[in-house]
Amino acid sequence: MPDPVRIEADYLIETAFDPRQAAEIMAGEQSSGTFVAVPGETPELKARAAARVERLDLVDEVAAPSLPGAGKPAGSKPVYRRAVVTLSWPMDNIGPSLPNLVATIAGNLFELKQFSGLRLLDLRLPSSFAQKYPGPKFGIDGTRRLSGVHGRPLIGTIIKPSVGLSAEATGELVGTLADAGIDFIKDDELQADGPACPFEDRVRAVMAAVNRAADRTGKKTMVAFNLTGEIDEMRRRHDFVLAQGGTCVMASVLAVGHAGMIELARHTELPIHGHRAGWGALSRNPGLGWSFPAWSKLWRLTGCDHLHVNGLANKFSESDESVITSARSLAEPLFEHAPMTTVPVFSSGQTIRQAAGTWAAVKSPDLIYTAGGGVVAHPLGIAAGVEALVEAWNAAMAGVAIETHAQGNAALAASLDAYPAQGA
Amino acid sequence: MPDPVRIEADYLIETAFDPRQAAEIMAGEQSSGTFVAVPGETPELKARAAARVERLDLVDEVAAPSLPGAGKPAGSKPVYRRAVVTLSWPMDNIGPSLPNLVATIAGNLFELKQFSGLRLLDLRLPSSFAQKYPGPKFGIDGTRRLSGVHGRPLIGTIIKPSVGLSAEATGELVGTLADAGIDFIKDDELQADGPACPFEDRVRAVMAAVNRAADRTGKKTMVAFNLTGEIDEMRRRHDFVLAQGGTCVMASVLAVGHAGMIELARHTELPIHGHRAGWGALSRNPGLGWSFPAWSKLWRLTGCDHLHVNGLANKFSESDESVITSARSLAEPLFEHAPMTTVPVFSSGQTIRQAAGTWAAVKSPDLIYTAGGGVVAHPLGIAAGVEALVEAWNAAMAGVAIETHAQGNAALAASLDAYPAQGA
């Protein structure tokens, strides 16, 4: 599909009013109009600057409003109609500016009285955005080059306990994991640069362990160090990771924000592992906020090389269907000539059991698959835990049942008992 | 109340499980724990790093879950209990870092399966945060000094149409408003630096008009120029506004983000007018996301001198009660020795009619009161529109009925017909 000439955004709306009229009010509020016509709002000006309702498809209707505060027509009992609406804006209004794009497509409109539901579903941008924002510098190719993992997912884990370990204890734990041949390790998003575990001390201890293991095995585990912080702090921490031989940095994108992530991405010489802490507030109500495919496009444009998508049969409240939609969306090109695909990161309760389902859903090995207990609680040790996950993925990609594949592999065989199938 | 030693946050939770157990899981997820105990999570480590449930008060119960995806105990039909919970964290985990505070108090917890509702209600911080973040540089005192308005609210308006006017047309409109004696004007949040109205061209045209009016009248209208953008763009735009004699800059705080706003606030020599475009996505579901008193504390700490709170009888979906709670919260001290109060900005359908109610709610003249049609649609002209609003506020502050006060004032008298009372 060619890139659009205007900015386009799709919304799920719910309204007790005529959906077309409500959509027109939304288009007005987010462009030239106000609630009432004002002096200076000429037909020429509207033709030049107004947002347009490009499309409206009715979906269904509900008897009760999904959100409080919405208005309704006077008189008879209202019905709340749901529709998918596409609005478009001329580039002349804001130019290719990511922060101003956010205020335009996702500004005051959530508060409009016309709507008892409003959710941003998707987003398509003119190619001038790709000229201003180059997107991920590394993506899957750079991640594979730096980690030395090819033809299968990167198998990873998260440093736990989330907080409380000293820098030295963290280094020891990472040493054990690196010795076990793990591909990828990440900081917890709660661990950044607190007094109990200062960033530079942690990086020094961890990279000493990683480099020691790499010298012996030839394989350097990729560690995503959480540098979330202020602009200068993030730049300084990035440079320190790079100087210590590190190969990845992590940031909580909502805690940093758009302007900060743009700045970090311009500066970075390492892949950015994007954490979505706080995402639930924007998304958990299905009639409000943002869908992941729309929201993640902002961070792909900004330059996130990896983005969290939760995992199948996760321990959180998200459905498998939602996780799959999120993961697939990261592989869809953002622009015709600049795909800006980002590596999906699967996590939360992942074991050998979700490999087949994840493969069936995304049909690609280009992902990071992180497990906590799924690695470290393996009865034959951490190395066997890593091996079992690699073999579970090999089985999935070969279309072989995990039980069959396990017959030739002690690590995977032991996993079958240690991580029983759900419902088994 | 003295500042706490630990970070404290209050949440409204809704759960089908035992609320105390659910709160403990939340505390674990946001600190040392994971869903299951892991090696290394010793009692000593937990005592040092774990979040604590400080308090739990049951509120009520509902039959159906407010949000999808929540779990429930096996067996009988669940009841969803609502409670207010206070969690606390040791400063040792993150230190006084605003971005990492966000990931800690408002991270993954919104997605926890234990909850069918989770909203951050309030926030109290140790005083070390005040040492790192100085808060608003100007506040109401600086705003009054720069605008020359004392003893009453600043009367303001918004440049409309939101987008579409050229820089020259914007300058002309501002000239008319400044000649009419208005105190404050703001850009629309959709207007930043697009090709149709470049930032520097607009500032040049607007400040020429403002300075011209000031030379004649001795009063310089404060104009909040929307500099929302990337870090370097915002710095450059700020410097340009300052060089042209401007007295305020505006940013959409959610579009810029925490790291970006911190950077802008460090750089600025002008008051920052904080716009909350996008806020509805975080707040409109009453059982999810953020309350304004909690959320605004982040931006007060960052350094926003003004923050939007919507207005009474507004055209959006927010209730008067919510608006009043928001406005009052900005006057509550953030720290014992560093109040960091921020000026509330009232807007949306404001006219002479909401002055008395707003005064009764906040009992303070320290606010910005912006009106669109409430100023420019006055039958005797814009100057009369400004005068009528000033007199409506004088009446409110003196405790005099607006009709009585209007007997001596033609501008206010004409307003009574032009802006009839709601329901009249």
CSV table of C-alpha atoms in Angstrom, one decimal, chain A residues 38-424:
chain,number,residue,atom,x,y,z
A,38,VAL,CA,-15.7,31.4,14.9
A,39,PRO,CA,-14.8,34.5,12.9
A,40,GLY,CA,-11.9,33.8,10.5
A,41,GLU,CA,-13.0,30.2,9.9
A,42,THR,CA,-13.7,30.7,6.2
A,43,PRO,CA,-14.6,28.0,3.7
A,44,GLU,CA,-11.1,28.4,2.1
A,45,LEU,CA,-9.4,28.0,5.5
A,46,LYS,CA,-11.5,24.9,6.3
A,47,ALA,CA,-10.7,23.4,2.9
A,48,ARG,CA,-7.0,23.9,3.6
A,49,ALA,CA,-6.7,23.0,7.3
A,50,ALA,CA,-9.7,20.9,8.3
A,51,ALA,CA,-9.5,17.2,9.2
A,52,ARG,CA,-11.7,15.1,7.0
A,53,VAL,CA,-13.9,12.1,7.8
A,54,GLU,CA,-12.6,9.7,5.2
A,55,ARG,CA,-14.6,6.6,6.1
A,56,LEU,CA,-17.2,5.4,8.6
A,57,ASP,CA,-18.3,1.8,9.1
A,58,LEU,CA,-20.9,0.9,11.7
A,59,VAL,CA,-19.9,-2.0,13.9
A,60,ASP,CA,-22.7,-2.7,16.4
A,61,GLU,CA,-24.7,-1.0,19.1
A,62,VAL,CA,-24.9,-1.3,22.9
A,63,ALA,CA,-27.6,-0.3,25.3
A,64,ALA,CA,-25.4,1.3,28.0
A,65,PRO,CA,-22.5,3.8,27.5
A,66,SER,CA,-19.0,2.3,28.0
A,67,LEU,CA,-17.6,5.5,29.6
A,68,PRO,CA,-19.3,8.1,31.9
A,69,GLY,CA,-19.8,11.7,31.0
A,70,ALA,CA,-21.1,11.3,27.4
A,71,GLY,CA,-24.1,13.3,26.2
A,72,LYS,CA,-27.2,11.9,24.5
A,73,PRO,CA,-29.9,13.3,22.4
A,74,ALA,CA,-33.0,14.6,24.2
A,75,GLY,CA,-36.1,12.4,24.2
A,76,SER,CA,-36.2,8.7,23.7
A,77,LYS,CA,-33.9,6.1,25.3
A,78,PRO,CA,-30.6,6.3,23.6
A,79,VAL,CA,-28.8,3.6,21.7
A,80,TYR,CA,-25.0,3.8,21.7
A,81,ARG,CA,-23.7,2.9,18.2
A,82,ARG,CA,-20.1,1.8,17.6
A,83,ALA,CA,-18.3,2.6,14.4
A,84,VAL,CA,-14.8,2.6,12.9
A,85,VAL,CA,-13.9,6.0,11.6
A,86,THR,CA,-10.9,7.2,9.6
A,87,LEU,CA,-9.9,10.8,9.9
A,88,SER,CA,-7.2,12.5,7.9
A,89,TRP,CA,-5.2,15.7,8.3
A,90,PRO,CA,-3.2,17.8,5.8
A,91,MET,CA,0.6,17.7,6.5
A,92,ASP,CA,0.5,21.5,6.3
A,93,ASN,CA,-0.9,21.7,9.8
A,94,ILE,CA,2.0,20.2,11.7
A,95,GLY,CA,4.7,19.0,9.3
A,96,PRO,CA,6.5,15.8,10.1
A,97,SER,CA,6.7,16.3,13.9
A,98,LEU,CA,6.2,13.3,16.1
A,99,PRO,CA,5.3,15.2,19.3
A,100,ASN,CA,2.8,17.4,17.4
A,101,LEU,CA,1.4,14.3,15.7
A,102,VAL,CA,0.5,12.9,19.1
A,103,ALA,CA,-1.3,16.1,20.1
A,104,THR,CA,-3.2,16.0,16.8
A,105,ILE,CA,-4.3,12.4,16.6
A,106,ALA,CA,-4.6,11.7,20.3
A,107,GLY,CA,-5.3,15.1,22.0
A,108,ASN,CA,-8.5,16.4,23.5
A,109,LEU,CA,-10.7,14.0,21.5
A,110,PHE,CA,-10.8,11.4,24.2
A,111,GLU,CA,-12.8,13.9,26.4
A,112,LEU,CA,-15.4,14.9,23.8
A,113,LYS,CA,-18.9,14.7,25.2
A,114,GLN,CA,-20.2,13.2,22.0
A,115,PHE,CA,-18.5,9.9,22.7
A,116,SER,CA,-19.0,7.2,25.3
A,117,GLY,CA,-16.0,5.4,23.8
A,118,LEU,CA,-13.1,6.4,21.7
A,119,ARG,CA,-10.0,4.3,20.9
A,120,LEU,CA,-7.2,4.9,18.4
A,121,LEU,CA,-6.9,1.7,16.4
A,122,ASP,CA,-4.3,2.5,13.7
A,123,LEU,CA,-2.3,5.1,12.0
A,124,ARG,CA,-0.8,5.7,8.6
A,125,LEU,CA,1.8,8.5,7.9
A,126,PRO,CA,3.1,10.3,4.9
A,127,SER,CA,6.7,9.4,3.9
A,128,SER,CA,8.0,12.7,5.1
A,129,PHE,CA,7.9,11.3,8.6
A,130,ALA,CA,10.3,8.6,7.5
A,131,GLN,CA,12.7,11.3,6.2
A,132,LYS,CA,12.7,13.0,9.6
A,133,TYR,CA,12.7,9.9,11.8
A,134,PRO,CA,14.9,7.0,10.6
A,135,GLY,CA,13.4,4.4,12.9
A,136,PRO,CA,15.3,1.5,14.4
A,137,LYS,CA,19.0,1.6,13.8
A,138,PHE,CA,19.5,-2.1,14.5
A,139,GLY,CA,16.2,-4.1,14.3
A,140,ILE,CA,16.5,-7.8,14.0
A,141,ASP,CA,19.6,-7.8,11.8
A,142,GLY,CA,21.6,-5.7,14.1
A,143,THR,CA,20.4,-7.6,17.1
A,144,ARG,CA,21.4,-10.9,15.5
A,145,ARG,CA,24.8,-9.5,14.5
A,146,LEU,CA,25.5,-8.3,18.1
A,147,SER,CA,24.2,-11.4,19.8
A,148,GLY,CA,25.5,-14.0,17.3
A,149,VAL,CA,22.1,-15.8,17.3
A,150,HIS,CA,20.8,-16.8,13.9
A,151,GLY,CA,17.8,-18.7,12.5
A,152,ARG,CA,15.9,-18.9,15.7
A,153,PRO,CA,14.5,-16.6,18.4
A,154,LEU,CA,16.8,-15.1,21.0
A,155,ILE,CA,16.3,-16.9,24.3
A,156,GLY,CA,16.3,-14.5,27.2
A,157,THR,CA,15.6,-13.9,30.8
A,158,ILE,CA,15.0,-11.0,33.2
A,159,ILE,CA,17.2,-10.3,36.3
A,160,LYS,CA,15.1,-11.2,39.3
A,161,PRO,CA,14.5,-10.2,42.1
A,162,SER,CA,13.4,-7.0,40.3
A,163,VAL,CA,15.1,-4.8,42.8
A,164,GLY,CA,17.2,-5.5,45.9
A,165,LEU,CA,20.3,-7.2,44.5
A,166,SER,CA,23.6,-5.3,44.8
A,167,ALA,CA,25.6,-4.6,41.7
A,168,GLU,CA,28.0,-7.4,42.7
A,169,ALA,CA,25.2,-9.9,43.2
A,170,THR,CA,23.7,-8.9,39.9
A,171,GLY,CA,27.0,-9.5,38.2
A,172,GLU,CA,27.3,-13.0,39.7
A,173,LEU,CA,23.8,-13.9,38.6
A,174,VAL,CA,24.5,-12.7,35.1
A,175,GLY,CA,27.8,-14.6,35.1
A,176,THR,CA,25.9,-17.8,35.8
A,177,LEU,CA,23.3,-17.1,33.1
A,178,ALA,CA,26.0,-16.2,30.5
A,179,ASP,CA,28.0,-19.3,31.4
A,180,ALA,CA,24.8,-21.2,30.7
A,181,GLY,CA,24.8,-19.8,27.2
A,182,ILE,CA,21.8,-17.6,27.4
A,183,ASP,CA,21.4,-15.2,24.4
A,184,PHE,CA,19.7,-12.2,26.1
A,185,ILE,CA,19.2,-10.8,29.6
A,186,LYS,CA,17.3,-7.7,30.6
A,187,ASP,CA,17.2,-5.5,33.7
A,188,ASP,CA,13.8,-5.3,35.4
A,189,GLU,CA,12.1,-2.0,34.5
A,190,LEU,CA,12.1,-1.1,38.3
A,191,GLN,CA,15.9,-1.3,38.3
A,192,ALA,CA,17.7,1.8,36.9
A,193,ASP,CA,20.1,3.8,39.0
A,194,GLY,CA,19.0,3.7,42.6
A,195,PRO,CA,21.4,4.0,45.5
A,196,ALA,CA,21.1,0.3,46.3
A,197,CYS,CA,22.3,-0.7,42.8
A,198,PRO,CA,24.0,2.2,41.0
A,199,PHE,CA,23.9,2.0,37.2
A,200,GLU,CA,27.6,2.2,36.5
A,201,ASP,CA,28.5,-0.3,39.3
A,202,ARG,CA,25.9,-2.7,37.9
A,203,VAL,CA,27.1,-2.3,34.3
A,204,ARG,CA,30.7,-2.8,35.4
A,205,ALA,CA,30.0,-5.9,37.4
A,206,VAL,CA,27.7,-7.4,34.7
A,207,MET,CA,29.9,-6.7,31.7
A,208,ALA,CA,32.9,-8.1,33.5
A,209,ALA,CA,30.9,-11.3,33.9
A,210,VAL,CA,29.6,-11.2,30.3
A,211,ASN,CA,33.0,-10.5,28.8
A,212,ARG,CA,34.6,-13.2,30.9
A,213,ALA,CA,32.0,-15.7,29.6
A,214,ALA,CA,32.4,-14.4,26.0
A,215,ASP,CA,36.2,-14.8,26.2
A,216,ARG,CA,35.7,-18.5,27.1
A,217,THR,CA,32.8,-19.4,24.8
A,218,GLY,CA,33.1,-16.9,22.0
A,219,LYS,CA,29.5,-15.9,22.5
A,220,LYS,CA,28.6,-12.5,24.1
A,221,THR,CA,25.2,-12.4,25.9
A,222,MET,CA,23.3,-9.3,25.0
A,223,VAL,CA,22.3,-7.5,28.2
A,224,ALA,CA,19.6,-4.7,28.0
A,225,PHE,CA,20.6,-2.2,30.7
A,226,ASN,CA,17.8,0.0,31.9
A,227,LEU,CA,19.0,3.5,31.4
A,228,THR,CA,15.6,5.2,31.9
A,229,GLY,CA,16.2,8.7,33.1
A,230,GLU,CA,16.7,12.3,32.1
A,231,ILE,CA,18.3,13.2,28.8
A,232,ASP,CA,21.8,13.7,29.9
A,233,GLU,CA,21.7,10.7,32.2
A,234,MET,CA,20.6,8.5,29.4
A,235,ARG,CA,23.3,9.7,27.1
A,236,ARG,CA,25.9,9.3,29.8
A,237,ARG,CA,24.7,5.8,30.7
A,238,HIS,CA,24.6,4.7,27.1
A,239,ASP,CA,28.2,5.8,26.6
A,240,PHE,CA,29.2,3.9,29.7
A,241,VAL,CA,27.5,0.7,28.5
A,242,LEU,CA,29.2,1.1,25.1
A,243,ALA,CA,32.6,1.7,26.7
A,244,GLN,CA,32.2,-1.5,28.8
A,245,GLY,CA,31.5,-3.6,25.7
A,246,GLY,CA,27.7,-3.8,26.3
A,247,THR,CA,25.5,-4.4,23.3
A,248,CYS,CA,22.0,-3.1,24.3
A,249,VAL,CA,20.2,-0.4,26.3
A,250,MET,CA,16.7,-0.4,27.6
A,251,ALA,CA,14.2,2.4,28.3
A,252,SER,CA,10.7,2.6,29.6
A,253,VAL,CA,9.2,4.5,26.8
A,254,LEU,CA,6.3,6.1,28.6
A,255,ALA,CA,8.4,7.1,31.5
A,256,VAL,CA,10.9,8.8,29.2
A,257,GLY,CA,8.3,10.2,26.7
A,258,HIS,CA,8.5,11.0,23.0
A,259,ALA,CA,11.0,13.9,23.0
A,260,GLY,CA,13.3,12.0,25.3
A,261,MET,CA,13.2,8.8,23.2
A,262,ILE,CA,13.8,10.7,20.0
A,263,GLU,CA,16.9,12.2,21.6
A,264,LEU,CA,18.1,8.9,22.9
A,265,ALA,CA,17.6,7.3,19.5
A,266,ARG,CA,19.6,10.0,17.8
A,267,HIS,CA,22.5,9.4,20.2
A,268,THR,CA,22.5,5.6,20.5
A,269,GLU,CA,25.1,3.3,19.0
A,270,LEU,CA,23.3,0.3,20.5
A,271,PRO,CA,19.9,-1.3,20.0
A,272,ILE,CA,17.1,0.2,22.1
A,273,HIS,CA,15.0,-2.3,24.1
A,274,GLY,CA,11.7,-0.5,24.5
A,275,HIS,CA,9.8,-1.4,27.7
A,276,ARG,CA,6.1,-0.5,27.9
A,277,ALA,CA,5.6,-0.1,31.6
A,278,GLY,CA,2.4,1.9,32.2
A,279,TRP,CA,0.9,0.7,28.9
A,280,GLY,CA,-2.1,-0.8,30.7
A,281,ALA,CA,-3.4,2.6,31.7
A,282,LEU,CA,-3.7,3.5,28.0
A,283,SER,CA,-5.1,0.3,26.8
A,284,ARG,CA,-6.9,-2.0,29.2
A,285,ASN,CA,-10.3,-0.5,28.7
A,286,PRO,CA,-11.2,-1.8,25.2
A,287,GLY,CA,-13.2,1.3,24.3
A,288,LEU,CA,-10.7,3.9,25.4
A,289,GLY,CA,-7.1,4.9,24.7
A,290,TRP,CA,-4.8,3.2,22.2
A,291,SER,CA,-4.4,-0.1,20.5
A,292,PHE,CA,-0.9,-1.4,20.4
A,293,PRO,CA,-0.5,-1.4,16.6
A,294,ALA,CA,-1.2,2.4,16.6
A,295,TRP,CA,0.8,3.2,19.7
A,296,SER,CA,3.8,1.1,18.8
A,297,LYS,CA,4.2,2.9,15.5
A,298,LEU,CA,5.2,6.0,17.4
A,299,TRP,CA,8.0,4.2,19.1
A,300,ARG,CA,9.1,2.4,15.9
A,301,LEU,CA,9.4,5.8,14.3
A,302,THR,CA,11.3,7.0,17.3
A,303,GLY,CA,13.8,4.2,16.9
A,304,CYS,CA,12.9,1.3,19.3
A,305,ASP,CA,14.7,-1.8,18.1
A,306,HIS,CA,12.7,-4.1,20.4
A,307,LEU,CA,9.3,-3.7,21.9
A,308,HIS,CA,7.5,-5.7,24.6
A,309,VAL,CA,4.3,-7.4,23.5
A,310,ASN,CA,3.6,-9.6,26.6
A,311,GLY,CA,3.3,-13.4,25.8
A,312,LEU,CA,0.8,-16.2,25.1
A,313,ALA,CA,-0.9,-17.5,28.2
A,314,ASN,CA,0.6,-14.7,30.1
A,315,LYS,CA,0.2,-14.0,33.8
A,316,PHE,CA,-1.4,-10.6,33.1
A,317,SER,CA,-4.9,-9.7,32.0
A,318,GLU,CA,-4.2,-9.5,28.2
A,319,SER,CA,-5.8,-12.1,25.9
A,320,ASP,CA,-3.7,-14.2,23.5
A,321,GLU,CA,-5.5,-12.7,20.6
A,322,SER,CA,-4.4,-9.2,21.6
A,323,VAL,CA,-0.8,-10.4,22.1
A,324,ILE,CA,-0.7,-12.0,18.6
A,325,THR,CA,-2.2,-8.8,17.0
A,326,SER,CA,0.5,-6.8,18.7
A,327,ALA,CA,3.4,-9.0,17.7
A,328,ARG,CA,2.2,-9.3,14.1
A,329,SER,CA,1.8,-5.5,13.8
A,330,LEU,CA,5.5,-4.9,14.5
A,331,ALA,CA,6.4,-6.9,11.3
A,332,GLU,CA,4.1,-4.8,9.1
A,333,PRO,CA,5.9,-2.1,7.2
A,334,LEU,CA,5.5,1.4,8.5
A,335,PHE,CA,6.3,3.0,5.2
A,336,GLU,CA,6.5,1.7,1.7
A,337,HIS,CA,10.3,2.3,1.4
A,338,ALA,CA,11.1,2.2,5.1
A,339,PRO,CA,9.5,-0.7,6.9
A,340,MET,CA,11.0,0.1,10.4
A,341,THR,CA,10.1,-3.3,11.7
A,342,THR,CA,10.8,-3.8,15.4
A,343,VAL,CA,11.6,-7.0,17.2
A,344,PRO,CA,8.7,-8.3,19.4
A,345,VAL,CA,9.7,-9.3,22.9
A,346,PHE,CA,7.6,-12.1,24.4
A,347,SER,CA,7.5,-12.3,28.2
A,348,SER,CA,5.4,-13.2,31.3
A,349,GLY,CA,5.1,-16.8,32.3
A,350,GLN,CA,6.8,-18.1,29.1
A,351,THR,CA,8.1,-21.7,29.1
A,352,ILE,CA,8.7,-24.4,26.5
A,353,ARG,CA,4.9,-24.6,26.3
A,354,GLN,CA,4.3,-21.4,24.4
A,355,ALA,CA,6.9,-21.9,21.6
A,356,ALA,CA,4.6,-23.8,19.2
A,357,GLY,CA,1.7,-21.4,19.7
A,358,THR,CA,3.9,-18.3,19.3
A,359,TRP,CA,5.5,-19.7,16.1
A,360,ALA,CA,2.1,-20.6,14.7
A,361,ALA,CA,0.9,-17.0,15.3
A,362,VAL,CA,3.9,-15.1,14.0
A,363,LYS,CA,5.6,-17.6,11.6
A,364,SER,CA,8.9,-15.9,12.1
A,365,PRO,CA,12.0,-16.6,14.3
A,366,ASP,CA,12.7,-12.9,14.5
A,367,LEU,CA,11.8,-12.3,18.1
A,368,ILE,CA,13.1,-12.3,21.7
A,369,TYR,CA,11.5,-15.0,23.9
A,370,THR,CA,12.2,-14.2,27.6
A,371,ALA,CA,11.5,-16.6,30.4
A,372,GLY,CA,12.1,-16.3,34.2
A,373,GLY,CA,11.2,-19.5,35.9
A,374,GLY,CA,11.1,-21.1,32.5
A,375,VAL,CA,14.9,-20.8,32.4
A,376,VAL,CA,16.2,-20.7,36.0
A,377,ALA,CA,13.9,-23.3,37.5
A,378,HIS,CA,14.8,-26.1,35.1
A,379,PRO,CA,15.6,-29.2,37.1
A,380,LEU,CA,18.9,-29.9,35.3
A,381,GLY,CA,20.1,-26.3,35.7
A,382,ILE,CA,20.1,-23.1,33.8
A,383,ALA,CA,22.1,-24.3,30.8
A,384,ALA,CA,19.5,-27.1,30.4
A,385,GLY,CA,16.8,-24.5,30.7
A,386,VAL,CA,18.2,-22.5,27.9
A,387,GLU,CA,18.8,-25.6,25.8
A,388,ALA,CA,15.3,-26.8,26.4
A,389,LEU,CA,13.8,-23.5,25.1
A,390,VAL,CA,16.1,-23.5,22.0
A,391,GLU,CA,14.9,-27.0,21.3
A,392,ALA,CA,11.3,-26.2,21.9
A,393,TRP,CA,11.6,-23.5,19.3
A,394,ASN,CA,13.5,-25.8,16.9
A,395,ALA,CA,10.6,-28.3,17.3
A,396,ALA,CA,8.0,-25.6,16.7
A,397,MET,CA,9.8,-24.3,13.6
A,398,ALA,CA,10.2,-27.8,12.2
A,399,GLY,CA,6.5,-28.6,12.8
A,400,VAL,CA,7.4,-31.4,15.1
A,401,ALA,CA,5.5,-32.1,18.3
A,402,ILE,CA,7.4,-31.1,21.4
A,403,GLU,CA,7.1,-34.6,22.9
A,404,THR,CA,8.5,-36.2,19.8
A,405,HIS,CA,11.4,-33.8,19.6
A,406,ALA,CA,12.2,-34.3,23.3
A,407,GLN,CA,12.9,-38.0,22.7
A,408,GLY,CA,16.4,-37.1,21.5
A,409,ASN,CA,17.0,-34.3,24.0
A,410,ALA,CA,17.4,-34.8,27.8
A,411,ALA,CA,17.0,-31.1,28.6
A,412,LEU,CA,13.7,-30.8,26.7
A,413,ALA,CA,12.5,-34.1,28.1
A,414,ALA,CA,13.1,-32.9,31.6
A,415,SER,CA,11.2,-29.7,30.8
A,416,LEU,CA,8.1,-31.6,29.8
A,417,ASP,CA,7.6,-32.6,33.4
A,418,ALA,CA,8.9,-29.4,35.0
A,419,TYR,CA,6.6,-27.2,32.9
A,420,PRO,CA,3.4,-29.2,32.4
A,421,ALA,CA,1.0,-28.1,29.7
A,422,GLN,CA,-1.8,-25.8,30.9
A,423,GLY,CA,-4.9,-27.8,31.8
A,424,ALA,CA,-2.8,-31.0,31.9
